[in-house]
Every structure is written in C-alpha cells, then in structure tokens.
Coordinates of C-alpha atoms and ligand atoms in Angstrom, one line a residue:
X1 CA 24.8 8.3 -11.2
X2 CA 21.7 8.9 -12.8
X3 CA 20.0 6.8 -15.6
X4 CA 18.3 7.3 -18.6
X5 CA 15.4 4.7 -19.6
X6 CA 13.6 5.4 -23.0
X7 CA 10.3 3.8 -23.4
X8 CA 8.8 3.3 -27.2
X9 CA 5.3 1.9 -27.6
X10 CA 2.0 3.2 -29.6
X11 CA 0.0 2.8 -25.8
X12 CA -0.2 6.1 -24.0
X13 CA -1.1 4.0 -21.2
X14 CA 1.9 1.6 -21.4
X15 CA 4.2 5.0 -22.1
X16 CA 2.6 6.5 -18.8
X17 CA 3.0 3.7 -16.5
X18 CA 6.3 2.8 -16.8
X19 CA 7.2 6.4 -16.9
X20 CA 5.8 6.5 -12.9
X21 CA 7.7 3.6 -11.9
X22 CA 11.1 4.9 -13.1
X23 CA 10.6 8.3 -12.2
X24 CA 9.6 6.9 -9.2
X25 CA 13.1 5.6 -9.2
X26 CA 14.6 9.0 -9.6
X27 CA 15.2 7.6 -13.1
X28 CA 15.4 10.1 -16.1
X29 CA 12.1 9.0 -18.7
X30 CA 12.0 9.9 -22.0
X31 CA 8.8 8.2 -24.2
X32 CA 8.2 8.2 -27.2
X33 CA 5.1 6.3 -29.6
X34 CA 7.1 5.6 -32.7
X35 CA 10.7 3.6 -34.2
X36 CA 11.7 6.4 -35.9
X37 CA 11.3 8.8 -32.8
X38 CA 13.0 6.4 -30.9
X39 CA 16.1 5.7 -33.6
X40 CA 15.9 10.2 -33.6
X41 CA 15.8 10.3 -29.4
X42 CA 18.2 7.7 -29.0
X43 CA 22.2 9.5 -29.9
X44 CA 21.3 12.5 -27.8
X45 CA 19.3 10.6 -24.9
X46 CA 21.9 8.2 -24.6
X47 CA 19.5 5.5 -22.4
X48 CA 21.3 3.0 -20.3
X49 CA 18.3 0.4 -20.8
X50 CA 15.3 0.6 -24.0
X51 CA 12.0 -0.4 -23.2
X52 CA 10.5 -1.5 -26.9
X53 CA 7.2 -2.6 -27.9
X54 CA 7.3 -5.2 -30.5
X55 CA 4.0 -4.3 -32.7
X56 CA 4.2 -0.6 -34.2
X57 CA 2.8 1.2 -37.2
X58 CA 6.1 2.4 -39.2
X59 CA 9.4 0.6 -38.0
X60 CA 8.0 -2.2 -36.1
X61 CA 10.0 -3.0 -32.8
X62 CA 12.1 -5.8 -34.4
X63 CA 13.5 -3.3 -36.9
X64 CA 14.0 -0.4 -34.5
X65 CA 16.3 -2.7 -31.9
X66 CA 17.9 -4.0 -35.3
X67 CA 18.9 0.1 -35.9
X68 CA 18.9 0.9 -32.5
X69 CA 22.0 -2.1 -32.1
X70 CA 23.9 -0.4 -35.1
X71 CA 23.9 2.9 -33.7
X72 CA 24.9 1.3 -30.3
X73 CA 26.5 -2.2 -30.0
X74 CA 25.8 -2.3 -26.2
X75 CA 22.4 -1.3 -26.1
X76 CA 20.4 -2.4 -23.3
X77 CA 16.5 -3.6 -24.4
X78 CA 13.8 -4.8 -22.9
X79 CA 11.1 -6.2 -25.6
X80 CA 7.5 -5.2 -24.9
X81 CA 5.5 -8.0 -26.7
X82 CA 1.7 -8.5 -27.4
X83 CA 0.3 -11.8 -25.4
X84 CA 1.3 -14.6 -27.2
X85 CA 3.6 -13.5 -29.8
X86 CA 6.4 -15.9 -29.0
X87 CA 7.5 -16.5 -32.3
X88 CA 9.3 -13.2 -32.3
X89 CA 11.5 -13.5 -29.0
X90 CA 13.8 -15.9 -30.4
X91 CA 14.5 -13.2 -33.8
X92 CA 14.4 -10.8 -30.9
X93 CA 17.3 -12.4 -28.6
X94 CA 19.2 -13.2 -31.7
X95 CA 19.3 -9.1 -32.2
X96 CA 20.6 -8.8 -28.6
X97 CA 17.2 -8.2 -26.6
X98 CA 18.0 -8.5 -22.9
X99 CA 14.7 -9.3 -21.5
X100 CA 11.2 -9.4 -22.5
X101 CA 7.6 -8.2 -21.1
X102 CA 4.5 -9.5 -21.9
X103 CA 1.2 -7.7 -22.7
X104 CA -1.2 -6.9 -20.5
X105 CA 1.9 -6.1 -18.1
X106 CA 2.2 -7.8 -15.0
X107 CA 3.0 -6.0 -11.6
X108 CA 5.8 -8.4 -10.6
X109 CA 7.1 -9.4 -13.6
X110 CA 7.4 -5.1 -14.5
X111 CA 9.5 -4.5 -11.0
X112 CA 11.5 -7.4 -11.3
X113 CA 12.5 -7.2 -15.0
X114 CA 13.4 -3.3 -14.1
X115 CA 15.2 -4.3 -11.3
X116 CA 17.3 -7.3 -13.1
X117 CA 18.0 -4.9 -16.2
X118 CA 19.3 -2.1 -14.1
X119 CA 21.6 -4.3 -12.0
X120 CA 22.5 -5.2 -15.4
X121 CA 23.2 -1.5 -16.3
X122 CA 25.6 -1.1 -12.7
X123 CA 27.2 -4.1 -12.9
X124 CA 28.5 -2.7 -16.9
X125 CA 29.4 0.5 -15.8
X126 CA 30.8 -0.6 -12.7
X127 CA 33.3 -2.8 -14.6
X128 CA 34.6 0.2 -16.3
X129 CA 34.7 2.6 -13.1
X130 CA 37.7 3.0 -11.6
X131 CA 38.6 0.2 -9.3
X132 CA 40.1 2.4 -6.5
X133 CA 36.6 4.0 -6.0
X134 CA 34.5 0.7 -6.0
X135 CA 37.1 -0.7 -3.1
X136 CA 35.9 3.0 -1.7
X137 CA 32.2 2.9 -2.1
X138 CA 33.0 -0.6 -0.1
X139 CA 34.9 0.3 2.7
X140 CA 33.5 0.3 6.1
X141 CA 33.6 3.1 8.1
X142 CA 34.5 3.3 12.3
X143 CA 37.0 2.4 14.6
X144 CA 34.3 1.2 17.2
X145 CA 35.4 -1.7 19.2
X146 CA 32.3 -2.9 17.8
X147 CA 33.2 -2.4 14.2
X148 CA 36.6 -3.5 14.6
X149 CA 35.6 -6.8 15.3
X150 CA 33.0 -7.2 12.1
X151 CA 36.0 -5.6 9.9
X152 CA 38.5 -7.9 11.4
X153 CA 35.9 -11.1 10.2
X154 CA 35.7 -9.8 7.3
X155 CA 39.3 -9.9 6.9
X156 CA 39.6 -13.4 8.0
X157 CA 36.7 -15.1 6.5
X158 CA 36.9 -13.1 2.9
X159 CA 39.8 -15.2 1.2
X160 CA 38.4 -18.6 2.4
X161 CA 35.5 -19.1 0.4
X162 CA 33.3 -20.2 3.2
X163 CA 29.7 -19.5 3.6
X164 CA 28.7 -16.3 5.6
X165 CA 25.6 -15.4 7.1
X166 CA 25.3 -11.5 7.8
X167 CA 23.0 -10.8 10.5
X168 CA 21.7 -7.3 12.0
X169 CA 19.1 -4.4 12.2
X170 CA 18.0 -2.6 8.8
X171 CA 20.4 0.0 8.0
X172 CA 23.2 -1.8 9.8
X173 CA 25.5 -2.2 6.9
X174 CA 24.9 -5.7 5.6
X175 CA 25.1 -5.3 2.1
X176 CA 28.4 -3.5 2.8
X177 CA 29.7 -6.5 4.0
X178 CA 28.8 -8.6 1.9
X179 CA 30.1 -6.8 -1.0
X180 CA 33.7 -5.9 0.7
X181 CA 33.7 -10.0 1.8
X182 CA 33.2 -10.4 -2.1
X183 CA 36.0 -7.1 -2.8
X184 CA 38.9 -9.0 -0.9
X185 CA 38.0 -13.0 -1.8
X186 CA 40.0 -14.3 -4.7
X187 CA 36.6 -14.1 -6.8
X188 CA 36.7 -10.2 -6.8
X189 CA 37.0 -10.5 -10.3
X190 CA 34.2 -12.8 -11.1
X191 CA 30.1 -11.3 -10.5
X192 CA 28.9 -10.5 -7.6
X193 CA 25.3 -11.3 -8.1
X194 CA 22.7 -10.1 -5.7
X195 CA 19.0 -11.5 -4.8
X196 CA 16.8 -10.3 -2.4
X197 CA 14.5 -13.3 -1.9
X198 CA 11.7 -10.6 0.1
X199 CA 11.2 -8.6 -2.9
X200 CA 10.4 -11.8 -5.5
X201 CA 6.6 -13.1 -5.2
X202 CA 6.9 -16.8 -4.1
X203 CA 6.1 -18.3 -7.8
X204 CA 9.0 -16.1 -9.3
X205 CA 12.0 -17.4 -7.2
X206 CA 12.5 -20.4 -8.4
X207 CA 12.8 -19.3 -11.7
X208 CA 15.1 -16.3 -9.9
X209 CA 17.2 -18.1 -8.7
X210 CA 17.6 -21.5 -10.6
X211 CA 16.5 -19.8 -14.7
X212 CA 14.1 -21.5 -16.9
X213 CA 13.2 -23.3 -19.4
X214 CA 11.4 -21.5 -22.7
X215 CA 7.6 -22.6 -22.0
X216 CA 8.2 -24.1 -18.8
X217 CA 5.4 -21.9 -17.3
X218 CA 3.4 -18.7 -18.6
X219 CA 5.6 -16.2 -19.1
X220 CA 8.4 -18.0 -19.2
X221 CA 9.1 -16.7 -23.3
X222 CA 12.8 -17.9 -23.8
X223 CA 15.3 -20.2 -22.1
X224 CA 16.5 -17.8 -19.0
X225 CA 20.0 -18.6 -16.6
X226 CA 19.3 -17.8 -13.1
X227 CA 21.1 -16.1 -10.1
X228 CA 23.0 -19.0 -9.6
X229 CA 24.2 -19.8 -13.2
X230 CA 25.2 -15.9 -13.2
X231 CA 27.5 -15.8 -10.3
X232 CA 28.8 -18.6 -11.2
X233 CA 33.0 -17.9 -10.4
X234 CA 31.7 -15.3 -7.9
X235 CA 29.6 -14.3 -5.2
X236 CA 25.8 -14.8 -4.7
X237 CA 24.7 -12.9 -2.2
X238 CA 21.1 -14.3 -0.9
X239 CA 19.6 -11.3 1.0
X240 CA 16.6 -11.2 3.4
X241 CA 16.8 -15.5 3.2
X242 CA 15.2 -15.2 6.6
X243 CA 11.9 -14.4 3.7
X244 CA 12.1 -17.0 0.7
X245 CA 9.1 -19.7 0.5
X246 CA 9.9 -23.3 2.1
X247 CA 10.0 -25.0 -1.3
X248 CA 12.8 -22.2 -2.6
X249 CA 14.6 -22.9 0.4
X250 CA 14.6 -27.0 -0.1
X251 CA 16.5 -25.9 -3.8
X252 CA 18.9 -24.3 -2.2
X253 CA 20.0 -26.5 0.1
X254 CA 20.0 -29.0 -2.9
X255 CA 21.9 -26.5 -4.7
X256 CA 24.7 -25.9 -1.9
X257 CA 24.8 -29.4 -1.0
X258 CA 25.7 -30.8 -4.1
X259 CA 26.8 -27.8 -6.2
X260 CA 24.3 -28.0 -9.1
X261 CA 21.6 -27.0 -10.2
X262 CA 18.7 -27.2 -12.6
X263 CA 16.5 -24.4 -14.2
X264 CA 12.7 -25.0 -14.2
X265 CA 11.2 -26.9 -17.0
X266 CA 14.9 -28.7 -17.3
X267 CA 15.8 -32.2 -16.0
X268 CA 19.7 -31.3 -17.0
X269 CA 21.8 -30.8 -13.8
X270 CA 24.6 -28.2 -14.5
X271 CA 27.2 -27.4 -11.9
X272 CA 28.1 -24.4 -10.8
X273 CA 30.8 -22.9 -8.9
X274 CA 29.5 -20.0 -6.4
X275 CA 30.3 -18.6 -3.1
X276 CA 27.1 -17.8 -1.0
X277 CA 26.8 -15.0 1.3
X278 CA 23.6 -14.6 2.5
X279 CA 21.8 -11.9 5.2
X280 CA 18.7 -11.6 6.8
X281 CA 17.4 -9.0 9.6
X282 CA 15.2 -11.7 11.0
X283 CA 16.3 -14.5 13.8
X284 CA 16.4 -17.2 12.0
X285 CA 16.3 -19.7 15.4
X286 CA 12.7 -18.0 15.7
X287 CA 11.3 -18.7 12.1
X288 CA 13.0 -22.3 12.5
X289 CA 10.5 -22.7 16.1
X290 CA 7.6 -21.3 13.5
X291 CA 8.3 -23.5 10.8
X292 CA 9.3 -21.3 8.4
X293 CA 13.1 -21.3 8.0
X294 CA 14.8 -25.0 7.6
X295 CA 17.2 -25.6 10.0
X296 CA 19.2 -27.6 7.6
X297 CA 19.5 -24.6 5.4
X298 CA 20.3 -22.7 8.5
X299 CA 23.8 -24.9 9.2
X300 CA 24.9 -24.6 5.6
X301 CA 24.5 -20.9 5.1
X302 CA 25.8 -20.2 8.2
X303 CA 29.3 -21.5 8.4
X304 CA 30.7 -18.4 9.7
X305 CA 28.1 -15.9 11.5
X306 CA 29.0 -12.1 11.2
X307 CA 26.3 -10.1 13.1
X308 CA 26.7 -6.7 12.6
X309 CA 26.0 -4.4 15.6
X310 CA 23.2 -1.6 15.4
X311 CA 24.6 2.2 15.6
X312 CA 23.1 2.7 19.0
X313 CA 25.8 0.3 20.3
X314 CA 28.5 1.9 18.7
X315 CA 27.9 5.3 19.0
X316 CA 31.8 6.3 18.9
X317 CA 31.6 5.5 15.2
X318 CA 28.9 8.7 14.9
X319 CA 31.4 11.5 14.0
X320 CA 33.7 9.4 11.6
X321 CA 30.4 8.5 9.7
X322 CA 28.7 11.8 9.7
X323 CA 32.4 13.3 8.2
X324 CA 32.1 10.4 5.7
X325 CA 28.8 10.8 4.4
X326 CA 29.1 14.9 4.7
X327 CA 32.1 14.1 2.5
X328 CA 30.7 12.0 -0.2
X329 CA 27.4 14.2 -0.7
X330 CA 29.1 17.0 -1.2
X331 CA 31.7 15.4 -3.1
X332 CA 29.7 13.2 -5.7
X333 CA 26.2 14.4 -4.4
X334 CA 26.8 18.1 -5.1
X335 CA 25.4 19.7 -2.4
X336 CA 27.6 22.4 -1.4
X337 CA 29.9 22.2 1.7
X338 CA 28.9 23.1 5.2
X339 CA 30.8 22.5 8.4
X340 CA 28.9 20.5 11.3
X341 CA 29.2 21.8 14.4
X342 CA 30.7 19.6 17.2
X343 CA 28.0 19.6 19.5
X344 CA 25.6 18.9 16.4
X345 CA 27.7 15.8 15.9
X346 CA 27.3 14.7 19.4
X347 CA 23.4 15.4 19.5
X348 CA 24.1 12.9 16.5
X349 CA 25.3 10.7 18.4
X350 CA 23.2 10.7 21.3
X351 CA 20.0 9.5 19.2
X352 CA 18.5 6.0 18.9
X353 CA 18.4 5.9 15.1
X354 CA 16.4 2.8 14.7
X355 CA 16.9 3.1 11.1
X356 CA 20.8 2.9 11.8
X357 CA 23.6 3.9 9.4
X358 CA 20.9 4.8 6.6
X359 CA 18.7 6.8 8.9
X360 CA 22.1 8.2 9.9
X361 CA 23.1 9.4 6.2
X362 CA 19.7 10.5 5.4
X363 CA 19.3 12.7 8.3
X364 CA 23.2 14.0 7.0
X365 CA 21.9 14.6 3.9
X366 CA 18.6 16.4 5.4
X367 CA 21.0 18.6 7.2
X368 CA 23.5 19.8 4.8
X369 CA 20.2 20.9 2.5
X370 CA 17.9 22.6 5.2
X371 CA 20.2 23.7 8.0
X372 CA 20.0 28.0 7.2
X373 CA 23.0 29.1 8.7
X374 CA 26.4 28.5 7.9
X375 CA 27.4 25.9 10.2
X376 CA 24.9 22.5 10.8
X377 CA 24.5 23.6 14.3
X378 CA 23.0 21.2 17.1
X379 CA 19.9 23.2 17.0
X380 CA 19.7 22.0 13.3
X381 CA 19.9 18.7 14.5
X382 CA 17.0 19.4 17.0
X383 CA 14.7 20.4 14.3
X384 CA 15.6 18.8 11.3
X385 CA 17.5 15.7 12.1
X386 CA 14.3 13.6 12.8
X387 CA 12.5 14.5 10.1
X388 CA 10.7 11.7 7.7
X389 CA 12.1 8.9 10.5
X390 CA 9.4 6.6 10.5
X391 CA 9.1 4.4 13.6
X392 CA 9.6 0.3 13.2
X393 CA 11.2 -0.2 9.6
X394 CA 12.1 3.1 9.2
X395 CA 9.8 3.7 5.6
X396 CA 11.0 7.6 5.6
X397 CA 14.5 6.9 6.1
X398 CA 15.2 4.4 3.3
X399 CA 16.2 5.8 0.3
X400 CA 15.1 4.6 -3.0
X401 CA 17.3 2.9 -4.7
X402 CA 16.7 -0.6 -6.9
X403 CA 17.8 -2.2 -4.0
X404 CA 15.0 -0.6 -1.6
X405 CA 12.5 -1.1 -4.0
X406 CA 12.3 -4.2 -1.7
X407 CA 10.1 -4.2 0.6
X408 CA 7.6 -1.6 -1.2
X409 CA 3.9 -2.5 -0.9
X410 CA 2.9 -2.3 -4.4
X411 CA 4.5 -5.4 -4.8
X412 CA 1.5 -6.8 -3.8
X413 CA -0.8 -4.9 -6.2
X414 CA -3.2 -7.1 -8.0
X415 CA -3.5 -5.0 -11.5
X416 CA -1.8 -2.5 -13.2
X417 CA -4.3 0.3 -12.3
X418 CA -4.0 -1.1 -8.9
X419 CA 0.0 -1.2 -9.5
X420 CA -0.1 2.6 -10.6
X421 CA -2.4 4.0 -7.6
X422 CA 0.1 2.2 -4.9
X423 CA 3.0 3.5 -7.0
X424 CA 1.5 7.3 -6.7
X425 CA 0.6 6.6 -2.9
X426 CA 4.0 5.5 -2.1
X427 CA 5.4 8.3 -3.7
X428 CA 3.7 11.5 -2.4
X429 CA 3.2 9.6 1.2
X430 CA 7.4 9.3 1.0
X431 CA 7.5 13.4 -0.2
X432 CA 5.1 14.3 2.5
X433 CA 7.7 13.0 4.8
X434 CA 10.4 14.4 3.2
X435 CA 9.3 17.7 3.5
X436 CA 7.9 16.8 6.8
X437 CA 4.5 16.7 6.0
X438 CA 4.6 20.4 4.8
X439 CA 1.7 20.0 1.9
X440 CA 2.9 23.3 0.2
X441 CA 6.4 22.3 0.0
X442 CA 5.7 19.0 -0.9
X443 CA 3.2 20.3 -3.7
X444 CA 6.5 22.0 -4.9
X445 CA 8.4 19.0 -5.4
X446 CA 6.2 17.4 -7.2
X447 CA 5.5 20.1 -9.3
X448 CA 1.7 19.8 -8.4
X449 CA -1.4 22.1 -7.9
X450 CA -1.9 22.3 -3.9
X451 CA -5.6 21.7 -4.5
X452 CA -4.8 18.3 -6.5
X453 CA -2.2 17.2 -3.7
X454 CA -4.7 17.8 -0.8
X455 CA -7.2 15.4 -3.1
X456 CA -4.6 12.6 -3.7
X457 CA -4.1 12.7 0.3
X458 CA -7.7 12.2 0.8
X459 CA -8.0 9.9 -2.1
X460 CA -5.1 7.4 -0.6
X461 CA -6.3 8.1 3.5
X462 CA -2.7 10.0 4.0
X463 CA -4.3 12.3 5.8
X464 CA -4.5 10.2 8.9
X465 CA -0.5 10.0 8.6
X466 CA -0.5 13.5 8.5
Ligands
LIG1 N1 30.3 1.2 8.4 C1 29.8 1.9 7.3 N2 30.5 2.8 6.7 C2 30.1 3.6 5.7 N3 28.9 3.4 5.2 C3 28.0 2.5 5.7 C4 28.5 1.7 6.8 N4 27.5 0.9 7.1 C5 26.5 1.1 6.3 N5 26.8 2.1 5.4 C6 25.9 2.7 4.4 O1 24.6 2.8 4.9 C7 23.7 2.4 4.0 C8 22.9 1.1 4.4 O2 23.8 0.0 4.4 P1 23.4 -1.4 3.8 O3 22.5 -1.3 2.6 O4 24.6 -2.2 3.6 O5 22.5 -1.9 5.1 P2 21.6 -3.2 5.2 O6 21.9 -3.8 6.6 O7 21.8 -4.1 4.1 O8 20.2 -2.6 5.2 P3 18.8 -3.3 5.0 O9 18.5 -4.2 6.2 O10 17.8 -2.2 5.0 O11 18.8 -4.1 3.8 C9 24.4 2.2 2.7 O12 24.4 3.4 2.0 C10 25.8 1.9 3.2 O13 26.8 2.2 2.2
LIG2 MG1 20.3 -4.8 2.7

C-alpha cells in the first residue's frame, strides 16, 4: 500500500525537507514550486494527502485547494501558512483543509501532523477495503498454549466494553490485540482511534488527546477535536501510557472517570462515549514505585489485564508464523515464492528474537530476498537471519511504518536543520544495517556515490556502529 504525498510551496528548502521525511517513510514525493504545476501534477499523481503553501506568486494556495477540491472532492490537504497569517485558516477549513503548518516549520508539530493526516488517509481507505481482509490483517496467528489463552481473552473481554490493558515485550503483538478486541466488540463499526502517548512531546498531548481551542496556545490556528472526541462510538487505543506526562495522565483519569471531556482553551465539558484499550511495554507497578505512573490511572485502565507472552516462550507458534508471514509477502509484498526448509524453520525457532514477532517477520522477509538457492535453507538462516537485529529495542528490526515513527530520535531535534541531519542519520544508519553494514551495497540503495556515504558515516560518528 504505498502513498503518494505532493508537496507545493515556492521554498526549495521547505520542498526538500519534507521530501526526506516522507521518503523516509517509504512514501512516494512528488514537489512541485507553483498552483498551476500542482493543479497539472495532481490527475496523474493521484496524492493521498497535499502539502500546500498558502502565499505563492500565480495561483496562491487558497485558489489552488479551491481547484484542487473540484477536481477531487476528497482531497486530503495540509495548509502550509506564513507565521501569523491566521486570517486565512478559517477561508482555508471552509475549502476542506485538513490540517495546517506554520512557518518556520516545527519538528514536532511536522511528524505529528504527518502522522495524524496519514492515519487519516488508512482509516479512508480502510473503510472501503474489503472487510474480510481487515478481519485478516487482524487475526492472530499460533496455536501455542500460550497464545491460546491471549486469543481466548480476547474473545471474552471484546464484546464487554471493559477497559483492557495490553502488556508485553516490543514486537509481541500488542497492537494486534488491541485492534482484533476493537474487530469483535459491538463498536467495530465506529473508529478505532490510535495514540501513542511516547511519540507526542509532553506540551502536545493534551491538546492530542483532549483538541483545542483556536488561540488557546501558539500554534493552536483553528478550533481542533482531539483523540477522544474522534473515537467517540469506538475504540481509543492509548499506546505506550506507561510514557505520557503526569499532568496528561491526571486528564485522563478525569476523562474515564466521568466520561467527558474538555479541549484546551475551552471551559465546555462535552461527553463522550469511548472504549479505552490501552498498552504499554513498561511495568507499570515499577513507574508507580518511581513516581511516574498514577496508580489511580493504573486501576481504571486496567480492568482486565492481557499480557501477551514474548516468542521465546512460545516457540511452537515459530513455523505457523514464519508460513504466515512467507505467505503474505509474497502474496501482497511481491517477493517471489521460495519454500523454507524445515530445519531452517526450526533454527527459527530455536533463537531468542528479542525483538519478537516483528524481529521474526523481518528476518522472514530478509530471507525470502537474500537466501541464493532455491530453498531458504538453515544455513540461510545461519547467515542471514540475524542480520540488522539490534540488541535492547531492537532499532534494526523495526520496520518503518507511521506507527514506528515512534520512538525515533529526531523527535527530539531542536531545529529543522537539526530535524533534517537526525532524519538523514537515522536513515543511512537503518540501511547500513539492512545491508549489514556492507557500505557498497548500502551506497546502492541509496542511490549514492560510495565516497559521499563513507563522509556521511564519518560526519554522523556511524562508523563506531560499524
Ligand atoms: N500472533 C501474531 N500473528 C500474526 N502476526 C503477528 C502476531 N503478533 C504480532 N504480529 C505482527 O507482528 C508485528 C508487530 O506486532 P505489533 O505492532 O502488534 O506489536 P507491539 O507489541 O505493538 O509492538 P511495539 O511494542 O513495538 O509497539 C505486526 O506486523 C503484527 O501484525
Ligand atoms: Mg505497538
């Protein structure tokens, strides 16, 4: 499923930026300077979201989402505006804008309005896919004893509406579960909304979560519903809580407590009707002894507990996942299909994978592309299996998806520039151990001059990882 992003604005800079974070995203970029390159790129492009600077010479960016909307009704934009120029978001949102971005661009508000828009863009196209294959994406995989017993929870707490808390090791499947709890509860029709509280800098998650109020703080350009207000009739699903500030916490509990809610900047309660699942990788009981988890909070989220088991303790389920994920990349991922030998499987299963079911899928995926022979044989698995496994989180194994923008450290980047250069380190140092730290072969995939790779490595201190 890939997307298409088209960004318009006169700033090479601006153009170039963005165009590294969504490629960076495996997203497909087109940019353009101009309205009426955008309004000619646009039919054959066919974006899923428009990034559009207001102020242009020619068509200005008001006129160009005005033509943009009649050539596409549904057209997904994200205004790019000059500091200050408030006056035009509320013309703008009345022309069906989605979101907006202030100039000079800031890190965190740049990741998070890309992230929000593109769950946006799934959740659309997810409505009109099929509904047998989104129950299949969801289903959970393994007749483990272990498994069995999370699947059987699942089962019994999903049409109850009562609060789960999904613990376990990265990788483990948590999301999965909290999206097939959401699949078979009577709200399966209404949103399933998704936060992940570790990726949203402290000062943003109030307004995350709860919305706010036009001029309520900097930035804040136009009345905004929050994660809350969105799911409302369906499933929030608060992930990594174990990581959101105390005074984020103290809302929520409000919020589940007494069912309402109020954005930033409002003193109107509304209510709102939402079922929380929430997940965390972290013991909670730990960061309550630390002081930074409420324990209050703790006893509401966690009505019923679901702790999902790491791979190494269910090892059985190794062959039945490796057939799964063999299946689906060669199904919908198009690599071409390869039969695993059964003592490959069983070197499989006889790792550690402390990146679990994703370390388990990449390492699939590894295989099917670099094994030589015909069959992935266990000597395959020897050589190649392991590759670009980081220890502790498991950075190499994690794919890179919206969702696994997460954790990524340029969220902490103080400037753009600085933004940009922890974008670009991020990148190449998650190539390099793609291609296991081969610098040719990793030159090749980035379609990059050997002598300017070994520079960037020196530049950003990779060479010490190397
Ligand atoms: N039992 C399973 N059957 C099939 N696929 C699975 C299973 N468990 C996990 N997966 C797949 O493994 C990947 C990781 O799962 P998921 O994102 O749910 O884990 P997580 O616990 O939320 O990870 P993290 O802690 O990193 O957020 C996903 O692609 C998911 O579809
Ligand atoms: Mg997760």
């Amino acid at each position: 499923m890939s997307r298409r992003v088209l960004v318009v604005d006169d700033e090479k800079g601006i153009r170039e930026a963005l165009k590294q974070v969504l490629e960076y995203e495996e997203i497909e970029v087109q940019a353009c300077a101009s309205g009426s390159e955008a309004l000619r790129i646009y039919p054959e492009f066919r974006p899923h979201l428009v990034f559009l600077d207001v102020k242009m010479q020619g068509i200005d960016g008001l006129e160009t989402l005005r033509r943009l909307r009649e050539l596409d009704p549904h057209t997904q934009v994200v205004m790019i505006s000059g500091h200050g120029a408030i006056q035009t978001t509320d013309e703008a949102t009345q022309l069906g804008a989605y979101d907006f971005l202030e100039k000079p661009l800031d890190t965190d508000r740049i990741l998070l309005t890309l992230r929000n828009a593109l769950q946006h863009v799934d959740l659309a196209s997810e409505n009109v896919r099929l509904k047998a294959e989104v129950h299949a994406q969801y289903e959970i995989v393994g007749s483990s004893k272990a498994i069995k017993q999370v699947i059987e929870r699942v089962e019994k707490v999903a049409p109850t509406g009562a609060r789960v808390l999904v613990t376990g090791e990265n990788g483990t499947g948590k999301e999965l579960v909290a999206r097939a709890i959401h699949a078979l509860s009577p709200r399966a029709r209404g949103p399933f909304v998704e936060v992940n509280c570790a990726a949203i800098p402290t000062e943003l998650i109030e307004s995350e979560l709860f919305g706010h109020m036009k001029g309520s703080f900097t930035g804040a350009f136009a009345d905004r519903a929050g994660k809350f207000e969105l799911a409302d009739g369906g499933t929030l699903f608060l992930d990594e809580v174990g990581d959101m500030s105390l005074s984020a916490q103290a809302k929520v509990l409000r919020a589940l407590e007494e069912g309402v809610i109020s954005r930033v900047g409002s003193g109107k309660t509304l209510a709102v009707d939402v079922r929380v699942v929430a997940a965390t990788n972290k013991d909670l009981r730990a960061e309550i002894a630390a002081g930074r988890f409420r324990d209050d909070l703790l006893y509401r989220l966690n009505v019923v507990p679901i702790e999902v088991p790491p791979l190494r303790a269910r090892r059985a389920d190794v062959p039945q996942l490796v057939e799964h994920f063999a299946a689906q990349l060669t199904r919908r991922g198009g690599l071409p299909p390869k039969p695993i030998a059964k003592e490959a499987v069983q070197r499989l299963a006889a790792r550690d994978w402390p990146g679990n079911i994703r370390e388990l899928r990449n390492a699939v995926e590894r295989l099917l592309i670099l094994a030589s022979g015909p069959a992935v044989t266990a000597d395959d698995v020897d050589r190649i299996a392991g590759l670009g496994t980081g220890e502790g989180e498991g950075e190499g194994g994690r794919g890179t998806s919206a969702a696994d923008l997460a954790g990524a450290p340029w969220m902490r980047a103080a400037t753009f520039e600085e933004f940009k250069q922890v974008a670009e380190r991020t990148y190449i140092l998650a190539k390099l151990k793609e291609n296991d730290w081969n610098v040719s072969e990793t030159a090749r995939t980035l379609d990059m001059p050997r002598s300017n790779l070994y520079k960037k490595i020196e530049r950003y201190g990779l060479a010490r990882e190397a």
